[in-house]
XYZ file of C-alpha atoms in Angstrom:
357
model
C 129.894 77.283 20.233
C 126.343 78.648 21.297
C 126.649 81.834 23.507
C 124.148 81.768 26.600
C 121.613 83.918 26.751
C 121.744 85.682 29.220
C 125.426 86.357 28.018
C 123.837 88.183 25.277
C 120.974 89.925 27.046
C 123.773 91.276 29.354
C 125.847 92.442 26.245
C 122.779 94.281 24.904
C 121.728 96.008 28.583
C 125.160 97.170 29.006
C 125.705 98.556 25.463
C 122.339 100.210 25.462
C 122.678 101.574 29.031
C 125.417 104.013 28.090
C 124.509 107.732 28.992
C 124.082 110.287 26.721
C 126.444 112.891 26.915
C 126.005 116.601 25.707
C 129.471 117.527 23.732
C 129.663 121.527 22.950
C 131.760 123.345 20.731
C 133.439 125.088 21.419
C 134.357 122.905 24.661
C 134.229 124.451 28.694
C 135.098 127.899 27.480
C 135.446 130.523 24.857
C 137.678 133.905 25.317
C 136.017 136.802 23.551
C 136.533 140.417 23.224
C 133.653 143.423 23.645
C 132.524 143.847 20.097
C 133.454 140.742 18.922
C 130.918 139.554 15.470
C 129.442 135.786 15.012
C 130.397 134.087 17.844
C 128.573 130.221 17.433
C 127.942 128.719 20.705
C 126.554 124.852 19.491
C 125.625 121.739 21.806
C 125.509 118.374 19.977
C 124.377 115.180 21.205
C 123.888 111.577 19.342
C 120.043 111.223 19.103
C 117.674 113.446 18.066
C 116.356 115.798 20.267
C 112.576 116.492 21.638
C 113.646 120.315 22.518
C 116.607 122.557 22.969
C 116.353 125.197 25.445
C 119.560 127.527 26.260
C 120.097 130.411 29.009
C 122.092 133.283 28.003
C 124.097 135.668 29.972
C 122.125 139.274 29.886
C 119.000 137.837 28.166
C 116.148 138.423 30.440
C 114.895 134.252 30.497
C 115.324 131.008 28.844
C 114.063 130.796 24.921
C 114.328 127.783 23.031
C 116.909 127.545 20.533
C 115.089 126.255 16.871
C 115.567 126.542 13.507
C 112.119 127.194 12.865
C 111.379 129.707 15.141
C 113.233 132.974 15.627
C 114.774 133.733 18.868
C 113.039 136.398 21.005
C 116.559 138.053 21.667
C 117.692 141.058 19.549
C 120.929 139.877 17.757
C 120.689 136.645 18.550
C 120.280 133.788 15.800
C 119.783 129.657 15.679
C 122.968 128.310 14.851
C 123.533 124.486 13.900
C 121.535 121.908 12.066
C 117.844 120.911 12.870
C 116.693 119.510 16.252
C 116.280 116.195 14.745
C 120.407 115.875 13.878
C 121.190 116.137 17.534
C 122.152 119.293 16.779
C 121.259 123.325 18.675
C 122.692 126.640 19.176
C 123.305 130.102 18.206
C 125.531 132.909 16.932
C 125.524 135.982 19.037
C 126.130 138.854 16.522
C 128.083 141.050 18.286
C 129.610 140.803 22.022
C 128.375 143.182 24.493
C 129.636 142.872 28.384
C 126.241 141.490 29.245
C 127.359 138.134 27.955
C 130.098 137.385 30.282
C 129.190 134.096 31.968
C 127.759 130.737 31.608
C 125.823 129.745 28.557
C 123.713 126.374 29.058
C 121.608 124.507 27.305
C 119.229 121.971 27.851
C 118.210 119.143 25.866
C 115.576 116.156 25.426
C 115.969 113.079 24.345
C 112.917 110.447 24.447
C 111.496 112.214 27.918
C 114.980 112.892 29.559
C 116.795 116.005 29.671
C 120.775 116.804 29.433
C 122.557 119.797 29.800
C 125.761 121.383 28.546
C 127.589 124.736 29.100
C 130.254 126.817 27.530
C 131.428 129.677 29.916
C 131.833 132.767 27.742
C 134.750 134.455 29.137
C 134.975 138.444 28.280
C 138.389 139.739 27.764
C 139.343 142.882 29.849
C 142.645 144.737 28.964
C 145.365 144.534 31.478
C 147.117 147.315 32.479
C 150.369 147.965 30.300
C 153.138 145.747 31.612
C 155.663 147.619 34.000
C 159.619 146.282 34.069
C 160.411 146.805 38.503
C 164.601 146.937 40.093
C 165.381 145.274 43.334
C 165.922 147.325 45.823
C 169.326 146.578 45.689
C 170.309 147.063 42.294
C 171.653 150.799 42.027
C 169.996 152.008 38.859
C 170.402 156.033 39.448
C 170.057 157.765 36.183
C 169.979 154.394 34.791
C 172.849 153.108 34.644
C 174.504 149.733 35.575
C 177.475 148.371 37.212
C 179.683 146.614 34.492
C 179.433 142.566 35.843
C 176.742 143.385 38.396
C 173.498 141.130 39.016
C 170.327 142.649 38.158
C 166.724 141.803 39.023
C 163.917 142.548 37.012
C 160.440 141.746 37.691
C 157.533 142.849 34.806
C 153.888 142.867 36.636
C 150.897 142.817 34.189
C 148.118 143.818 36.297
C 144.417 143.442 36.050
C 143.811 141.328 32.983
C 141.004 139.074 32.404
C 142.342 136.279 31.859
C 145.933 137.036 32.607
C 148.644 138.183 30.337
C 151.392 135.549 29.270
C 154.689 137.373 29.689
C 157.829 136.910 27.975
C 161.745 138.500 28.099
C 163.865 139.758 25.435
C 167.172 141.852 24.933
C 167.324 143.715 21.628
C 164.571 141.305 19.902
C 165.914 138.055 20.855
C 163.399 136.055 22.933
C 165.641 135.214 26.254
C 164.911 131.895 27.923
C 167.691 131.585 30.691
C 167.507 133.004 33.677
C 163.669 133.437 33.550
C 161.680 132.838 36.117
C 158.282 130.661 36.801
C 155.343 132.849 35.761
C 153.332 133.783 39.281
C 149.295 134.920 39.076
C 146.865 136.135 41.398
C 143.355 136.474 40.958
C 140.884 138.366 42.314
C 137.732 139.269 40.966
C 137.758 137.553 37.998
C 140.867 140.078 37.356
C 144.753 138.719 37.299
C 148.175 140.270 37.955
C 150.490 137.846 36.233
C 154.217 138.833 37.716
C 157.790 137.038 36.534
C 161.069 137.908 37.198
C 164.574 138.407 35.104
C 168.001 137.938 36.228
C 171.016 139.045 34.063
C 174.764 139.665 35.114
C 175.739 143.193 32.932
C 178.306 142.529 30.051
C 180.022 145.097 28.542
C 178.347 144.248 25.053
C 175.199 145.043 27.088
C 175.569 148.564 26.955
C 173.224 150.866 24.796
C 170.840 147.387 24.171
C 166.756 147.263 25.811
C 165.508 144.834 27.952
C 161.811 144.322 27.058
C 158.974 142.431 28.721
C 156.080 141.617 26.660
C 152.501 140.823 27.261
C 150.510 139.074 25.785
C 146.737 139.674 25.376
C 143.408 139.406 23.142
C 141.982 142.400 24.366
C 145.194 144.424 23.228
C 145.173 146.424 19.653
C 147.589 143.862 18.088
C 147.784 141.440 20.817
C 150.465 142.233 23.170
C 152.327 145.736 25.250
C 155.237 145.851 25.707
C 157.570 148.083 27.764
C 161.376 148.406 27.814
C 164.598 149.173 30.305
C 167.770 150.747 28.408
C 171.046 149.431 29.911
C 173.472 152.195 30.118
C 177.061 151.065 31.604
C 178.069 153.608 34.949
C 181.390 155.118 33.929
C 183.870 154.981 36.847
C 186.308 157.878 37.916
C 188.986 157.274 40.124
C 188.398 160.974 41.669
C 184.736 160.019 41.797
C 183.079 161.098 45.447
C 180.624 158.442 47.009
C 177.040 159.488 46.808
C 175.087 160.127 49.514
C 173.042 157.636 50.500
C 169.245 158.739 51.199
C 168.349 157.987 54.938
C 166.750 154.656 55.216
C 163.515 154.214 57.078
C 164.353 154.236 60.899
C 160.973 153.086 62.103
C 160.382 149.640 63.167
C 157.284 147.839 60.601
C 155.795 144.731 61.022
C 155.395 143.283 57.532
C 151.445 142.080 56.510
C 151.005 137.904 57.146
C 153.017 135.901 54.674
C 151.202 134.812 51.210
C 152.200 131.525 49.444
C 151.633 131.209 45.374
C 152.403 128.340 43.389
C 152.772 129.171 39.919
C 150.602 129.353 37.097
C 153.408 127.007 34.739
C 152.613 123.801 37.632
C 149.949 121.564 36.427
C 147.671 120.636 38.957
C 144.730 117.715 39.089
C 142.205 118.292 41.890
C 144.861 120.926 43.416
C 147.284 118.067 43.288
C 150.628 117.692 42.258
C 152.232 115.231 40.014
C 155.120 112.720 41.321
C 158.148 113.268 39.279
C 157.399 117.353 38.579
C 158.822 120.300 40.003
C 156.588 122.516 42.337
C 157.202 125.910 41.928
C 155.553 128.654 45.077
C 156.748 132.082 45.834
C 156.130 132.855 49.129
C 155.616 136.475 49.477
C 156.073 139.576 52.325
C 154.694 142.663 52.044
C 155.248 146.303 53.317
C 158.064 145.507 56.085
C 160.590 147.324 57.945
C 163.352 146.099 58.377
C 162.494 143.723 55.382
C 161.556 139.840 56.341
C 163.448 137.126 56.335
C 162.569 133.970 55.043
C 162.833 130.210 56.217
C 161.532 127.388 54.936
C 160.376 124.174 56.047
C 159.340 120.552 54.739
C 157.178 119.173 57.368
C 159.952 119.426 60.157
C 162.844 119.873 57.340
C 164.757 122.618 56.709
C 165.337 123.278 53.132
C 168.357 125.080 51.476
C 168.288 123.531 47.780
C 166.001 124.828 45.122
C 165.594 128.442 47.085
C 165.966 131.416 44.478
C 168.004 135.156 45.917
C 165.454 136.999 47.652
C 163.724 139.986 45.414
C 163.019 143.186 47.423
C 161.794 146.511 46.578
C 160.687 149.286 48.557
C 157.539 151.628 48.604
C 156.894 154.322 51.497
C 155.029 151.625 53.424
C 157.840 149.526 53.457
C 159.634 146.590 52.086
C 158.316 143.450 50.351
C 160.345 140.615 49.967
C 159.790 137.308 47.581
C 161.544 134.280 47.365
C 160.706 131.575 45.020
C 161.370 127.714 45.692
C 161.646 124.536 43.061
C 160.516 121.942 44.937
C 161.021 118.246 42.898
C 158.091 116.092 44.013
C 158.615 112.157 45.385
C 156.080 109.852 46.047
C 157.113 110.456 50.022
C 155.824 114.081 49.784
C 152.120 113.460 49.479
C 150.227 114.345 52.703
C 153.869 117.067 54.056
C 153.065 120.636 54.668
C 155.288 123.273 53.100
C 155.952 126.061 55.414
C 157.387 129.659 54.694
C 158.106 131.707 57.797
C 159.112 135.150 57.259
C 161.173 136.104 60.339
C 160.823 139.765 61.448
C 162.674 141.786 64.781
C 158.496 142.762 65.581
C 157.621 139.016 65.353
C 157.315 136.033 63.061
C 154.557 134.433 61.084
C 154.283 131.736 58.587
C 151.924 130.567 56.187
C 151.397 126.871 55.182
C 150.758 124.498 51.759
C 149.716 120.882 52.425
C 151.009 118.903 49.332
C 148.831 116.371 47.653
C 150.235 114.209 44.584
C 149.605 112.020 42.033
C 151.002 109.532 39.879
């Protein structure tokens, strides 16, 4: 059977029409560390290139990027095969803070250009992870309550990117009763903040609770810090301790923030149908502490809400909540509300959901 053609004409416009594409490796992004040796930054693409041109964080212009010529930036070297394999880049020798940002390059290819970029992310150090008590957990001279809940939350503040935290008790990595992971970033610096809940067993006594975090910019990659779990004895002839005076003051707590968490995969700050959205909603530096209600659209909700963790500061109390929300089809286009109700007023703050299949 003979093929028209103009069958064949349109095979050979479409297959030849396809765009060029400039791939880089690595791809998007590379984490580094200040002092850092031979990091290759390449961009390839499948025809042979006229000229390669790249822009570097901290060098003072674009240079072009060639085997055959050396580039006019101390410590920098061409990295890759020649031009003519579709190939350009280079190793910087040594990472200096001056490199943190976007490298790009810029490539032709029979009289049209195409660009690629690898953002060059440098690490910063977070502060060492601290282990915080709820307010309500009664921790003087630490010691515990035999059977009583306690809640834990380990902040890792000020990392670049953030830390990745995890939980355990005497070595063993816990996995129950551990929270979402929560982030906030401001800056291009992130507190990364999860929270621990454990009922105290009398084979608890005398063993650590330790959060660890997780870095590239730490000596050995990660800090950890500890809480030993002492059991309170009880005495029968024991006399109640004085509670210290509690703040008489009325405070109006700062506007209501709302977080979803850093585990929820998002596309185009959309959710997927089927998964579980996870948001704190947060209250800070109240007195009385808030109180919290939330709200689908016009719907109360009661299921998926965690106990409320507060702890106190000499500004107040702030209160968090955190709410598993599973997704349906129905949800896309409701607004989650959390209103944190207060004697000196209420306010709320709001999340329109957006999903995907």
């Amino acid at each position: 059977m003979r093929i028209p053609v103009f069958l064949v004409l349109l095979s050979a416009f479409l297959g030849g029409s396809q765009a060029l594409q400039v791939k880089t490796d690595p791809a998007e992004e590379v984490v580094v560390v200040e002092g850092q040796k031979n990091v290759n930054l390449l961009c390839l693409i499948d025809e042979p290139m006229d000229f390669c041109i790249v822009k570097l964080p901290g060098a003072p212009a674009p240079f072009a990027a060639s085997d055959k010529l050396p580039a006019p930036v101390e410590g920098i070297t061409y990295y890759g095969l020649p031009w003519s394999s579709g190939s350009c880049g280079i190793t910087i020798d040594t990472i200096k803070p001056i490199h943190d940002g976007p490298f790009e390059c810029t490539v032709s290819v029979k009289g049209q250009t195409y660009k690629g970029q690898i953002n060059i992310a440098l690490s910063v150090a977070p502060e060492p992870p601290v282990i915080e008590l709820a307010s309500n957990v009664d921790s003087r001279n630490g010691e515990f309550e035999f059977g009583k809940k306690v809640t834990m939350k380990c902040v890792s503040r000020n990392g670049w990117p953030g830390a990745k935290l995890s939980w355990y008790l005497d070595g063993v990595k816990l996995t129950e009763d551990v929270g979402a992971e929560f982030s906030e970033t401001s800056n291009r610096r992130t507190t990364v903040q999860q929270i621990y809940r454990r009922a105290i067993a009398v084979e608890d006594n005398r063993k650590k609770v330790t959060c660890r975090a997780e870095h590239t910019a730490y000596p050995g990659g990660f800090m950890e810090t500890s809480l030993p779990i002492k059991l309170k004895k009880v005495y029968t002839n024991e006399k109640p301790e004085v509670q210290k005076e509690e703040l008489k003051e009325s405070v109006k707590p700062k506007p209501p923030q709302l977080t979803v968490s850093s585990v929820v995969a998002q596309r185009n700050s959309a959710f997927k149908v089927g998964s579980n959205l996870v948001v704190q909603c947060v209250s800070k530096d109240g007195n009385p502490p808030a109180g919290f209600l939330w709200f689908l659209n016009d719907q109360l909700i009661y299921e998926g809400l965690s106990a409320p963790f507060t702890s106190k500061s000499s500004r107040g109390s702030t209160v968090q909540q955190t709410l598993t929300l599973p997704l349906k089809q129905t949800d896309d286009g409701k607004v989650l509300i959390c209103k944190a109700r207060h004697p000196e007023g209420s306010e709320e703050t709001r999340l329109k959901i957006s999903t995907y299949n």
